[in-house]
GROMACS .gro file of C-alpha atoms in nm:
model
  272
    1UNK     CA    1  13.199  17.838  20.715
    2UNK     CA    2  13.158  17.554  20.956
    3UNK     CA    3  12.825  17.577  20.877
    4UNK     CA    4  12.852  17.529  20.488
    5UNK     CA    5  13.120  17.286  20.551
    6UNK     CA    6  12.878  17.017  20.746
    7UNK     CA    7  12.602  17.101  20.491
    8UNK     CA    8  12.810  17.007  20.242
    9UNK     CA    9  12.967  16.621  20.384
   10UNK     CA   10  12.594  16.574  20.474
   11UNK     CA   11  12.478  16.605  20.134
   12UNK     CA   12  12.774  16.398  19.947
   13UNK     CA   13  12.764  16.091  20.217
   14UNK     CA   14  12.595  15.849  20.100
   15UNK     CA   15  12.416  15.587  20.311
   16UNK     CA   16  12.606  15.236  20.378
   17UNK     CA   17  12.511  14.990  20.155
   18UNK     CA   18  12.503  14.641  20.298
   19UNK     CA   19  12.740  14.382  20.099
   20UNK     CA   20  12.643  14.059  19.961
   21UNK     CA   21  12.754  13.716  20.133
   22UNK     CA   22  12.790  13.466  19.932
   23UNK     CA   23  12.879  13.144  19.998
   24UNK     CA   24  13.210  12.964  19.934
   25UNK     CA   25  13.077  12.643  19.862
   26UNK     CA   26  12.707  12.522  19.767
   27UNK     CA   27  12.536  12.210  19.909
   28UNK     CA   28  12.483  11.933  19.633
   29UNK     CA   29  12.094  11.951  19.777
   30UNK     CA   30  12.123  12.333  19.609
   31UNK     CA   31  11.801  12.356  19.379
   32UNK     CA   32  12.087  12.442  19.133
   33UNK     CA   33  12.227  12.109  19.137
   34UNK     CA   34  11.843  11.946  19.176
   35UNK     CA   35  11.709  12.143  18.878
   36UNK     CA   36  11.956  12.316  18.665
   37UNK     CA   37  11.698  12.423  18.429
   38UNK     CA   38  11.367  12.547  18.604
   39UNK     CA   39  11.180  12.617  18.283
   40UNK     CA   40  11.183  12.258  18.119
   41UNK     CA   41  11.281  12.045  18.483
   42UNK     CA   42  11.349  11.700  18.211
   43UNK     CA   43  11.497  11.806  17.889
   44UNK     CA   44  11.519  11.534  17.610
   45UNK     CA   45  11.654  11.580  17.336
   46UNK     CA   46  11.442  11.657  17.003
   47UNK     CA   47  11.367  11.298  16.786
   48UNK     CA   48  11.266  11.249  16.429
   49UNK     CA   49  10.942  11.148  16.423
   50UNK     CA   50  10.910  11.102  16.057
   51UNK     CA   51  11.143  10.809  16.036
   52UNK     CA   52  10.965  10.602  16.311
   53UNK     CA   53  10.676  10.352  16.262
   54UNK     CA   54  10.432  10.310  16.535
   55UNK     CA   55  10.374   9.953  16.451
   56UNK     CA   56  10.706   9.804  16.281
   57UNK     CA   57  10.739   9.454  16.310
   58UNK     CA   58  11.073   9.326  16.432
   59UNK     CA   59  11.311   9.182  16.182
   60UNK     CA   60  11.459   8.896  16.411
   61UNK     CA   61  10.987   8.830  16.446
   62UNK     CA   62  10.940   8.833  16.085
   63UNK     CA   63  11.223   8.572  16.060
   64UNK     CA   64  11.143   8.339  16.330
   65UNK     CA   65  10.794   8.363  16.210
   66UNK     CA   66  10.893   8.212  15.844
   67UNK     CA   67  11.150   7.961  16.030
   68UNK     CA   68  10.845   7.843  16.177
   69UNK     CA   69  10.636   7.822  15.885
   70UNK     CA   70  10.914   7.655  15.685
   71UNK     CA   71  10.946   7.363  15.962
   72UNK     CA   72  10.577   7.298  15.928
   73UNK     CA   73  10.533   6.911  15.996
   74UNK     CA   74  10.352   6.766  15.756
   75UNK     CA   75  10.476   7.051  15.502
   76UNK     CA   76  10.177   7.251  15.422
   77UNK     CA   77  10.095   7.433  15.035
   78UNK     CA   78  10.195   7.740  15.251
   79UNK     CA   79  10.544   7.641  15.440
   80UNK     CA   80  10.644   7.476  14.998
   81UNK     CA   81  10.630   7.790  14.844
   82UNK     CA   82  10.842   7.995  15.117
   83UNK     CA   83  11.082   7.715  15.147
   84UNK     CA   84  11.117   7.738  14.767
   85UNK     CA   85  11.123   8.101  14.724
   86UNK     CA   86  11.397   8.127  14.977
   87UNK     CA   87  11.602   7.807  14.830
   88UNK     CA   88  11.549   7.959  14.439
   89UNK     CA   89  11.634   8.262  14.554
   90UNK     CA   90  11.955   8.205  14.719
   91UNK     CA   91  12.060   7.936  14.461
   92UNK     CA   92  11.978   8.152  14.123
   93UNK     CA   93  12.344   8.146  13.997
   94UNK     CA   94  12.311   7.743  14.016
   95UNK     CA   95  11.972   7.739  13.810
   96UNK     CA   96  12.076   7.984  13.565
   97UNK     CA   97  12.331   7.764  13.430
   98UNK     CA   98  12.116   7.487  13.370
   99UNK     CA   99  11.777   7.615  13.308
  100UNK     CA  100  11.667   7.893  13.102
  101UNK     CA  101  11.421   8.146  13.256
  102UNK     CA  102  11.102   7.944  13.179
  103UNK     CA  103  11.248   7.664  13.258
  104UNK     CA  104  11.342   7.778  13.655
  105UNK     CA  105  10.960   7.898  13.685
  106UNK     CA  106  10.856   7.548  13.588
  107UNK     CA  107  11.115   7.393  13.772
  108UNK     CA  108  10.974   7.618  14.121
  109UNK     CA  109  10.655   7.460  14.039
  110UNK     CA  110  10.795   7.126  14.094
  111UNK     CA  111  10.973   7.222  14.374
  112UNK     CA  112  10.662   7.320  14.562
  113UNK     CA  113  10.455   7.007  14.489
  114UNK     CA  114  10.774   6.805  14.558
  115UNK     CA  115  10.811   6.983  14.913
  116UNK     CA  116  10.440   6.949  14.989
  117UNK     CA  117  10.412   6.596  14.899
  118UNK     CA  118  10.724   6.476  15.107
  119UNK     CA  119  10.890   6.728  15.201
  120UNK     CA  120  11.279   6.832  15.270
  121UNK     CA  121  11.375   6.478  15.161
  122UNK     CA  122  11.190   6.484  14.818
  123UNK     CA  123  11.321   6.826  14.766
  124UNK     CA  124  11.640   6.686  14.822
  125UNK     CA  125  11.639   6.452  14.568
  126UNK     CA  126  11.448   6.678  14.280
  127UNK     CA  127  11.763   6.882  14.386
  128UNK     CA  128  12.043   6.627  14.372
  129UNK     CA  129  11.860   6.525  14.008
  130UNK     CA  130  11.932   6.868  13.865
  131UNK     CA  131  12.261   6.937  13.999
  132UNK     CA  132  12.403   6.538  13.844
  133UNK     CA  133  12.233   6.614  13.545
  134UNK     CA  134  12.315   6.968  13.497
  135UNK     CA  135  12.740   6.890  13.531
  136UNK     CA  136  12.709   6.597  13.363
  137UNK     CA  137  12.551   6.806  13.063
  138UNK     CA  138  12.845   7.022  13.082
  139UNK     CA  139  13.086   6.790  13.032
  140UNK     CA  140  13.298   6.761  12.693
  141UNK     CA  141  13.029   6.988  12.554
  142UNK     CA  142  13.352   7.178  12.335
  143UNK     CA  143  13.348   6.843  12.168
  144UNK     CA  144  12.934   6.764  12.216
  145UNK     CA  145  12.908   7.082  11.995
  146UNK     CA  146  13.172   7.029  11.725
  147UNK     CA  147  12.992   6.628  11.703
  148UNK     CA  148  12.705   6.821  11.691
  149UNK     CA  149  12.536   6.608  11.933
  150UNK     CA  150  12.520   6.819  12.218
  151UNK     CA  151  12.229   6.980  12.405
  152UNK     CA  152  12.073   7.286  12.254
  153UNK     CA  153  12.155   7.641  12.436
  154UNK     CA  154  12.475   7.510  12.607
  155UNK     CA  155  12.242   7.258  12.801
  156UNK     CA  156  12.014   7.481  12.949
  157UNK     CA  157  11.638   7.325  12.940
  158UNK     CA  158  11.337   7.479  12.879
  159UNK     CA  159  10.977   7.419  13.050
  160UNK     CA  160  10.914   7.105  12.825
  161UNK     CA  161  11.254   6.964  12.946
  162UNK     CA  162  11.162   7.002  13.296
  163UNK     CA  163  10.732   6.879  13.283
  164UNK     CA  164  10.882   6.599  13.086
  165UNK     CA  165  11.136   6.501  13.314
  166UNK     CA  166  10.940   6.536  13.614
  167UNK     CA  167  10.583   6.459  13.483
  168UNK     CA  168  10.551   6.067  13.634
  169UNK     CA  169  10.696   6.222  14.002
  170UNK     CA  170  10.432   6.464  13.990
  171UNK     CA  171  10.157   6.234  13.968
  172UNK     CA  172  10.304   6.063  14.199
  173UNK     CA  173  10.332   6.362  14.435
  174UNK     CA  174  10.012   6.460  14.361
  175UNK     CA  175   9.861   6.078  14.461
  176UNK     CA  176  10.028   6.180  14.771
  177UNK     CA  177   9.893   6.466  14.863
  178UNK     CA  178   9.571   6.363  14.820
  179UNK     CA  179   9.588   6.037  14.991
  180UNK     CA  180   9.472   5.839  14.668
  181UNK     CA  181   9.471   5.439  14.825
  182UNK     CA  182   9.503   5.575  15.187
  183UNK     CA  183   9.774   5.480  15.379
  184UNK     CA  184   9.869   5.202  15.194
  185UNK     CA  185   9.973   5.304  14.866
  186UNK     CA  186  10.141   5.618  15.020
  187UNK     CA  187  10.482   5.373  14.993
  188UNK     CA  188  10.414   5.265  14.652
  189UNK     CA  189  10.362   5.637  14.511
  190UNK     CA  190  10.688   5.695  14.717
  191UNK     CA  191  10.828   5.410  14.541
  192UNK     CA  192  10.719   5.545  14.196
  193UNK     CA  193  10.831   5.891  14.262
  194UNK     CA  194  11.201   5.783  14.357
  195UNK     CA  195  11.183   5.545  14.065
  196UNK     CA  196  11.089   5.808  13.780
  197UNK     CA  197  11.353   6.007  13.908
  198UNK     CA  198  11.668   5.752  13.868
  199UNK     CA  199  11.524   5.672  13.589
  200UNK     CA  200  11.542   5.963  13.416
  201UNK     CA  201  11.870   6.013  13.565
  202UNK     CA  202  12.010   5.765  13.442
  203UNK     CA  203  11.929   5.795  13.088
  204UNK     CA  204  12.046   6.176  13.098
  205UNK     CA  205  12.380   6.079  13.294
  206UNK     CA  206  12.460   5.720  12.982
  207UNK     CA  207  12.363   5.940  12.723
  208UNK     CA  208  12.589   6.262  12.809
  209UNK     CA  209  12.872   6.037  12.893
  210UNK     CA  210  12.840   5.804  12.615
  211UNK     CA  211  12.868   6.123  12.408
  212UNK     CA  212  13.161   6.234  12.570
  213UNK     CA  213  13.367   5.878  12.654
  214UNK     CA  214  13.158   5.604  12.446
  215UNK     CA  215  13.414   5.391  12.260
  216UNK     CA  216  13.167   5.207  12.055
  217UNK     CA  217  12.790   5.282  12.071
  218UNK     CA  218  12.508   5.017  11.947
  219UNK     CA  219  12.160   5.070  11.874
  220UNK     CA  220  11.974   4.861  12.159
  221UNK     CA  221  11.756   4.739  11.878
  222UNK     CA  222  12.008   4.498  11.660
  223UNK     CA  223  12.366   4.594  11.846
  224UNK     CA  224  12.411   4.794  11.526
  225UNK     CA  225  12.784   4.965  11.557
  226UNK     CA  226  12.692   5.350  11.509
  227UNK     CA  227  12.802   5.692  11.531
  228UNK     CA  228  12.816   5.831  11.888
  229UNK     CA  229  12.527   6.051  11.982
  230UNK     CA  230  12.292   5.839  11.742
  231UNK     CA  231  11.928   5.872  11.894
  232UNK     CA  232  11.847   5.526  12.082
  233UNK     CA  233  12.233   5.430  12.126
  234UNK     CA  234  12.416   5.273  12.398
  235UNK     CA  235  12.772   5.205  12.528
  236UNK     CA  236  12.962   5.036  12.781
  237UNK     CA  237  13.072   5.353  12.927
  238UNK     CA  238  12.737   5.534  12.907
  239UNK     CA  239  12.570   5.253  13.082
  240UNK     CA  240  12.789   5.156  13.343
  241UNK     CA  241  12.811   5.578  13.448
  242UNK     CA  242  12.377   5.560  13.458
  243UNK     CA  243  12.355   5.260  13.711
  244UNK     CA  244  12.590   5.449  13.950
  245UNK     CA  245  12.380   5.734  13.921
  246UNK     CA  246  12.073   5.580  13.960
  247UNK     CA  247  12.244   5.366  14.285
  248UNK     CA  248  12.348   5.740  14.463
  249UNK     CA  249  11.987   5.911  14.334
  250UNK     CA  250  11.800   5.606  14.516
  251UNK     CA  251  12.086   5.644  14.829
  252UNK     CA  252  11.976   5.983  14.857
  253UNK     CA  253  11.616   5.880  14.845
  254UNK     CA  254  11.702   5.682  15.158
  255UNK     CA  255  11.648   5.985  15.370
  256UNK     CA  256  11.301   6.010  15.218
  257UNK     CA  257  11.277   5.688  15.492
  258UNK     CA  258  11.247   5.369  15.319
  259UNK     CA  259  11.573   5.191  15.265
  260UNK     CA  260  11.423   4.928  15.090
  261UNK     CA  261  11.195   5.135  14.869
  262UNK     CA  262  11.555   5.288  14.737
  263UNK     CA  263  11.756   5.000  14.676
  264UNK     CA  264  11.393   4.887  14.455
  265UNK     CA  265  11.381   5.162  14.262
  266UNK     CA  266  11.775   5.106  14.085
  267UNK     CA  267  11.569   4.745  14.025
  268UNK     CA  268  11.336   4.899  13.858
  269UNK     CA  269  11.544   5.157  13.671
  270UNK     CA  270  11.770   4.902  13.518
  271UNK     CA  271  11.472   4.662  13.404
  272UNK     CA  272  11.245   4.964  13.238
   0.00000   0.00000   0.00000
């Protein structure tokens, strides 16, 4: 019995197993900490490769790169037509009331050769031009249209309006660019450009307001007393509203850097 007894604790006793330590508390130097992923040690995460382009051009470049061309001293054919693709585009609700769609590509055409011939100045004053003669178009024009003396499609002009306007400037410009005379006549071109300018100015600016205010109107002809609006008519109030415009167009032509060639052109406005 003893026997069976000891037979039998020998065969249910297991053997000790030893137990497993583990530490309270690892080291931060733990390959745990170190690599917490074994299989990929720098993980990243996933990016869209189909939206990036290997060789995109910065905006803020592309920018700085067209400031540039824009500021080109002497203006170049190049830096006229951004500088007027950026201006027409930005000022399209001002054109559109004043010229019809013709009329703005002709009128970009004359903004390029004004900008290449002299520049931000001449620009300037092509500009001022329009904008004087545009409101001063728009004036009265209830009572323009009921006289039925006022500009066709609510004084918007058309291609012709703006070649004819423009066309002594532009052979003026063009005299310019290409250095017709040399350096000599480059002041009298400038002259005749500012010149054609309040000239034509001034006959849009007498002739809308003497539409709209004239008391009494003459033919310059005989001093004939005539309707208001009559083709080749003058008045007081007309005429007096032309000479200041032609006196601020030629002000603003200061900036195109000859004072005196300004104040000469109103001279030669009033006597032609």
């Amino acid at each position: 019995m003893a026997w069976s007894t000891t037979l039998l604790h020998f065969h249910f006793k297991s053997p000790a197993v030893p137990s497993l330590q583990f530490p309270h508390s690892l080291s931060k130097k733990s390959p745990i900490f170190l690599n917490p992923n074994p299989i990929n040690p720098n993980p990243k995460p996933a990016k869209m490769q189909f939206f990036r382009r290997p060789n995109a051009v910065p905006v803020h470049g592309v920018v700085s790169r067209a400031m540039d061309i824009i500021q080109t001293s002497p203006p170049t054919w190049q830096s006229a037509i951004l500088s007027n693709l950026v201006i027409f585009v930005v000022g399209t609700p001002l054109l559109v009331t004043g010229l019809s769609l013709s009329g703005i590509c002709a009128a970009f055409l004359l903004g390029t050769l004004t900008w290449r011939a002299f520049g931000s100045p001449g620009f300037l004053l092509v500009a001022s031009y329009f904008v004087i003669g545009t409101a001063v178009t728009k004036v009265k024009m209830a009572q323009k249209e009921a006289q039925g003396v006022a500009e066709k499609k609510k004084g918007r002009r058309g291609p012709g309006s703006v070649i004819g306007s423009s066309a002594a400037g532009c052979v003026c410009a063009f005299l310019t660019i290409y250095g017709v005379g040399g350096e000599a006549f480059t002041r009298l071109w400038r002259l005749g450009f500012i010149a054609s300018f309040c000239t034509k100015l001034s006959d849009t600016v007498s002739s809308e307001i003497g539409k709209a205010y004239g008391k009494t109107t003459y033919l310059v002809t005989n001093f004939q007393i005539v309707p208001r609006g009559t083709e080749g008519a003058i008045s007081v109030e007309g005429t007096f509203s032309g000479l200041l415009a032609s006196i601020l167009l030629a002000s603003i032509g200061c900036l195109m850097g000859e004072v005196v060639l300004a104040i000469y052109s109103c001279y030669v406005n009033n006597l032609f």
